[in-house]
Structure formats: C-alpha cells, structure tokens
Amino acid sequence: MHGTILVAIAKDREQDVMPISNQQVITHRFLRPLSEDDFYPSHLVDRGRTILLRLCERIEAEQPADLAALYVLTQAATEEFNALEAEFDSAGSGIETVAREEIGEDFWFVARAYGFQDADAEELIATREW
C-alpha cells in the first residue's frame, strides 16, 4: 500500500473514514493470533482492532508530546477493552492470558510505531481490568 490507508471506523451512529499515515501501522495485523483462533468471536476481535486503530488515529491527530500524554490516550483505549471484556465473556470467550498478552503487545507496538520506544508496557494499559 502506498501513502495513507483509509480505515473505516464506526463512531456512534455514523461511519467516518479516518486516515492513518504511519506505515508500520498500515501493514500491522492487529490481534492476529486472536483472529486465527475460533475461541475468540471474530466480531469482537474486529471491535478490538477498531479500538487500536482509533488509538492510532488519536495519536496522529493529537501528537502527544511525551509519555504522560501518550498514556492518557492508551489508557482511554484500555477502558474500551475493559467494556469489551463483558461481551467476550457473554460469548463464551474471554480476555484471558493469550488475549491479554496479545492486546498488551499491540499497545506496545503502537507506542513504538509512534516513536515512544521508552514507553512502559504496563503503564500503557494500567487501567485494564482483564
């Protein structure tokens, strides 16, 4: 892919198309191991990807100046995963060890992709309940 990828993101009742320009993000397959495992419902994995892509959009739009500003964004996205956990549970799945590690790895990938190599992996998702 060249340049900017357009990613469709559902927001409330409307559909917006938001550009992501970071080449590492464009080529990354978020939550890949979860999408390859039938234990995780695909529609919920897709919602998890949407959370991560929306995080990337916010980072590109807001351009956090330091780790503290980045953590505000990542922890807000973590709250969205907290809400999604109940839906995983209701579907007979869950955000258990494999999912926790994969989600955490993708948050860390995002931080590094946007130049925050010194980000603390635990601090990125400090508000997690899973």
PDB file of C-alpha atoms in Angstrom:
ATOM      1  CA  MET A   1       0.000   0.000   0.000  1.00  0.00           C
ATOM      2  CA  HIS A   2       1.176   3.494  -0.731  1.00  0.00           C
ATOM      3  CA  GLY A   3       0.794   6.530   1.460  1.00  0.00           C
ATOM      4  CA  THR A   4      -2.304   6.760   3.539  1.00  0.00           C
ATOM      5  CA  ILE A   5      -4.701   3.943   4.181  1.00  0.00           C
ATOM      6  CA  LEU A   6      -8.293   4.812   4.834  1.00  0.00           C
ATOM      7  CA  VAL A   7      -9.751   2.920   7.712  1.00  0.00           C
ATOM      8  CA  ALA A   8     -13.478   2.848   8.253  1.00  0.00           C
ATOM      9  CA  ILE A   9     -14.312   3.383  11.899  1.00  0.00           C
ATOM     10  CA  ALA A  10     -17.831   3.256  13.278  1.00  0.00           C
ATOM     11  CA  LYS A  11     -18.497   6.058  15.737  1.00  0.00           C
ATOM     12  CA  ASP A  12     -21.819   6.016  17.497  1.00  0.00           C
ATOM     13  CA  ARG A  13     -24.386   6.022  14.691  1.00  0.00           C
ATOM     14  CA  GLU A  14     -22.241   7.359  11.880  1.00  0.00           C
ATOM     15  CA  GLN A  15     -19.437   5.957   9.759  1.00  0.00           C
ATOM     16  CA  ASP A  16     -16.324   8.105   9.417  1.00  0.00           C
ATOM     17  CA  VAL A  17     -13.271   7.384   7.308  1.00  0.00           C
ATOM     18  CA  MET A  18     -10.095   8.385   9.087  1.00  0.00           C
ATOM     19  CA  PRO A  19      -6.630   8.397   7.523  1.00  0.00           C
ATOM     20  CA  ILE A  20      -3.725   6.605   9.162  1.00  0.00           C
ATOM     21  CA  SER A  21      -0.383   7.556   7.678  1.00  0.00           C
ATOM     22  CA  ASN A  22       2.084   5.557   9.802  1.00  0.00           C
ATOM     23  CA  GLN A  23       3.455   2.837   7.502  1.00  0.00           C
ATOM     24  CA  GLN A  24       4.163   0.451  10.371  1.00  0.00           C
ATOM     25  CA  VAL A  25       0.551   0.671  11.499  1.00  0.00           C
ATOM     26  CA  ILE A  26      -0.776   0.324   7.963  1.00  0.00           C
ATOM     27  CA  THR A  27       0.982  -3.011   7.488  1.00  0.00           C
ATOM     28  CA  HIS A  28       0.457  -4.378  11.017  1.00  0.00           C
ATOM     29  CA  ARG A  29      -2.194  -7.063  11.582  1.00  0.00           C
ATOM     30  CA  PHE A  30      -3.627  -6.138  14.962  1.00  0.00           C
ATOM     31  CA  LEU A  31      -4.741  -9.034  17.181  1.00  0.00           C
ATOM     32  CA  ARG A  32      -3.687 -11.565  14.528  1.00  0.00           C
ATOM     33  CA  PRO A  33      -3.390 -14.592  16.859  1.00  0.00           C
ATOM     34  CA  LEU A  34      -6.881 -13.912  18.205  1.00  0.00           C
ATOM     35  CA  SER A  35      -8.357 -13.726  14.714  1.00  0.00           C
ATOM     36  CA  GLU A  36      -6.823 -17.120  13.931  1.00  0.00           C
ATOM     37  CA  ASP A  37      -8.331 -18.825  16.988  1.00  0.00           C
ATOM     38  CA  ASP A  38     -12.012 -19.837  16.986  1.00  0.00           C
ATOM     39  CA  PHE A  39     -12.181 -19.282  20.760  1.00  0.00           C
ATOM     40  CA  TYR A  40     -12.364 -15.542  20.093  1.00  0.00           C
ATOM     41  CA  PRO A  41     -15.511 -14.368  18.261  1.00  0.00           C
ATOM     42  CA  SER A  42     -14.429 -12.591  15.085  1.00  0.00           C
ATOM     43  CA  HIS A  43     -16.857  -9.691  15.510  1.00  0.00           C
ATOM     44  CA  LEU A  44     -15.366  -8.944  18.939  1.00  0.00           C
ATOM     45  CA  VAL A  45     -11.797  -9.263  17.684  1.00  0.00           C
ATOM     46  CA  ASP A  46     -12.768  -6.799  14.939  1.00  0.00           C
ATOM     47  CA  ARG A  47     -14.051  -4.406  17.597  1.00  0.00           C
ATOM     48  CA  GLY A  48     -10.736  -4.753  19.409  1.00  0.00           C
ATOM     49  CA  ARG A  49      -8.917  -3.874  16.185  1.00  0.00           C
ATOM     50  CA  THR A  50     -11.169  -0.847  15.826  1.00  0.00           C
ATOM     51  CA  ILE A  51     -10.179   0.303  19.323  1.00  0.00           C
ATOM     52  CA  LEU A  52      -6.495   0.024  18.424  1.00  0.00           C
ATOM     53  CA  LEU A  53      -6.929   1.786  15.078  1.00  0.00           C
ATOM     54  CA  ARG A  54      -8.890   4.568  16.743  1.00  0.00           C
ATOM     55  CA  LEU A  55      -6.000   4.896  19.221  1.00  0.00           C
ATOM     56  CA  CYS A  56      -3.610   5.307  16.281  1.00  0.00           C
ATOM     57  CA  GLU A  57      -5.888   7.935  14.759  1.00  0.00           C
ATOM     58  CA  ARG A  58      -5.924   9.862  18.036  1.00  0.00           C
ATOM     59  CA  ILE A  59      -2.134   9.685  18.334  1.00  0.00           C
ATOM     60  CA  GLU A  60      -1.747  11.018  14.801  1.00  0.00           C
ATOM     61  CA  ALA A  61      -4.329  13.751  15.367  1.00  0.00           C
ATOM     62  CA  GLU A  62      -3.225  14.838  18.845  1.00  0.00           C
ATOM     63  CA  GLN A  63       0.515  14.107  18.541  1.00  0.00           C
ATOM     64  CA  PRO A  64       1.229  13.547  22.243  1.00  0.00           C
ATOM     65  CA  ALA A  65       4.395  15.391  23.233  1.00  0.00           C
ATOM     66  CA  ASP A  66       5.541  12.985  25.940  1.00  0.00           C
ATOM     67  CA  LEU A  67       4.857   9.664  27.612  1.00  0.00           C
ATOM     68  CA  ALA A  68       2.358  11.163  30.039  1.00  0.00           C
ATOM     69  CA  ALA A  69       0.236  12.423  27.141  1.00  0.00           C
ATOM     70  CA  LEU A  70       0.556   9.076  25.364  1.00  0.00           C
ATOM     71  CA  TYR A  71      -0.553   7.203  28.492  1.00  0.00           C
ATOM     72  CA  VAL A  72      -3.728   9.298  28.654  1.00  0.00           C
ATOM     73  CA  LEU A  73      -4.614   8.076  25.152  1.00  0.00           C
ATOM     74  CA  THR A  74      -3.622   4.441  25.659  1.00  0.00           C
ATOM     75  CA  GLN A  75      -5.391   4.188  28.979  1.00  0.00           C
ATOM     76  CA  ALA A  76      -8.585   5.580  27.437  1.00  0.00           C
ATOM     77  CA  ALA A  77      -8.353   2.852  24.778  1.00  0.00           C
ATOM     78  CA  THR A  78      -7.731   0.313  27.553  1.00  0.00           C
ATOM     79  CA  GLU A  79     -11.025   1.391  29.133  1.00  0.00           C
ATOM     80  CA  GLU A  80     -12.729   0.488  25.855  1.00  0.00           C
ATOM     81  CA  PHE A  81     -11.213  -3.006  26.091  1.00  0.00           C
ATOM     82  CA  ASN A  82     -12.493  -3.196  29.683  1.00  0.00           C
ATOM     83  CA  ALA A  83     -16.009  -2.652  28.372  1.00  0.00           C
ATOM     84  CA  LEU A  84     -15.467  -5.189  25.589  1.00  0.00           C
ATOM     85  CA  GLU A  85     -14.409  -7.875  28.082  1.00  0.00           C
ATOM     86  CA  ALA A  86     -18.001  -8.466  29.229  1.00  0.00           C
ATOM     87  CA  GLU A  87     -19.019  -9.133  25.638  1.00  0.00           C
ATOM     88  CA  PHE A  88     -16.225 -11.680  25.257  1.00  0.00           C
ATOM     89  CA  ASP A  89     -17.436 -13.354  28.451  1.00  0.00           C
ATOM     90  CA  SER A  90     -21.051 -13.373  27.251  1.00  0.00           C
ATOM     91  CA  ALA A  91     -19.936 -15.030  24.021  1.00  0.00           C
ATOM     92  CA  GLY A  92     -18.299 -17.876  25.951  1.00  0.00           C
ATOM     93  CA  SER A  93     -14.843 -16.477  25.351  1.00  0.00           C
ATOM     94  CA  GLY A  94     -12.822 -14.054  27.425  1.00  0.00           C
ATOM     95  CA  ILE A  95      -9.816 -11.828  27.646  1.00  0.00           C
ATOM     96  CA  GLU A  96      -7.599 -14.434  29.273  1.00  0.00           C
ATOM     97  CA  THR A  97      -3.844 -14.972  29.227  1.00  0.00           C
ATOM     98  CA  VAL A  98      -3.329 -15.250  25.455  1.00  0.00           C
ATOM     99  CA  ALA A  99      -5.655 -12.338  24.694  1.00  0.00           C
ATOM    100  CA  ARG A 100      -4.187 -10.179  27.484  1.00  0.00           C
ATOM    101  CA  GLU A 101      -0.682 -10.684  26.171  1.00  0.00           C
ATOM    102  CA  GLU A 102      -1.650 -10.047  22.553  1.00  0.00           C
ATOM    103  CA  ILE A 103      -3.598  -6.880  23.377  1.00  0.00           C
ATOM    104  CA  GLY A 104      -0.737  -5.633  25.539  1.00  0.00           C
ATOM    105  CA  GLU A 105       1.777  -6.384  22.767  1.00  0.00           C
ATOM    106  CA  ASP A 106      -0.294  -4.402  20.279  1.00  0.00           C
ATOM    107  CA  PHE A 107      -0.445  -1.414  22.633  1.00  0.00           C
ATOM    108  CA  TRP A 108       3.335  -1.603  22.951  1.00  0.00           C
ATOM    109  CA  PHE A 109       3.661  -1.915  19.166  1.00  0.00           C
ATOM    110  CA  VAL A 110       1.592   1.269  18.757  1.00  0.00           C
ATOM    111  CA  ALA A 111       3.762   3.163  21.234  1.00  0.00           C
ATOM    112  CA  ARG A 112       6.950   2.129  19.425  1.00  0.00           C
ATOM    113  CA  ALA A 113       5.454   2.799  15.978  1.00  0.00           C
ATOM    114  CA  TYR A 114       4.848   6.406  17.032  1.00  0.00           C
ATOM    115  CA  GLY A 115       8.329   6.910  18.459  1.00  0.00           C
ATOM    116  CA  PHE A 116       7.747   6.123  22.122  1.00  0.00           C
ATOM    117  CA  GLN A 117      10.398   3.406  22.498  1.00  0.00           C
ATOM    118  CA  ASP A 118      10.722   4.142  26.225  1.00  0.00           C
ATOM    119  CA  ALA A 119       7.039   3.536  26.960  1.00  0.00           C
ATOM    120  CA  ASP A 120       6.360   1.218  29.871  1.00  0.00           C
ATOM    121  CA  ALA A 121       4.257  -1.695  28.598  1.00  0.00           C
ATOM    122  CA  GLU A 122       2.331  -1.935  31.872  1.00  0.00           C
ATOM    123  CA  GLU A 123       1.703   1.794  32.121  1.00  0.00           C
ATOM    124  CA  LEU A 124       0.238   1.822  28.599  1.00  0.00           C
ATOM    125  CA  ILE A 125      -2.585  -0.420  29.833  1.00  0.00           C
ATOM    126  CA  ALA A 126      -2.529   0.497  33.539  1.00  0.00           C
ATOM    127  CA  THR A 127      -6.318   0.916  33.667  1.00  0.00           C
ATOM    128  CA  ARG A 128      -7.002  -2.630  32.473  1.00  0.00           C
ATOM    129  CA  GLU A 129      -9.404  -4.878  34.338  1.00  0.00           C
ATOM    130  CA  TRP A 130      -8.557  -8.017  32.342  1.00  0.00           C
TER     131      TRP A 130
END
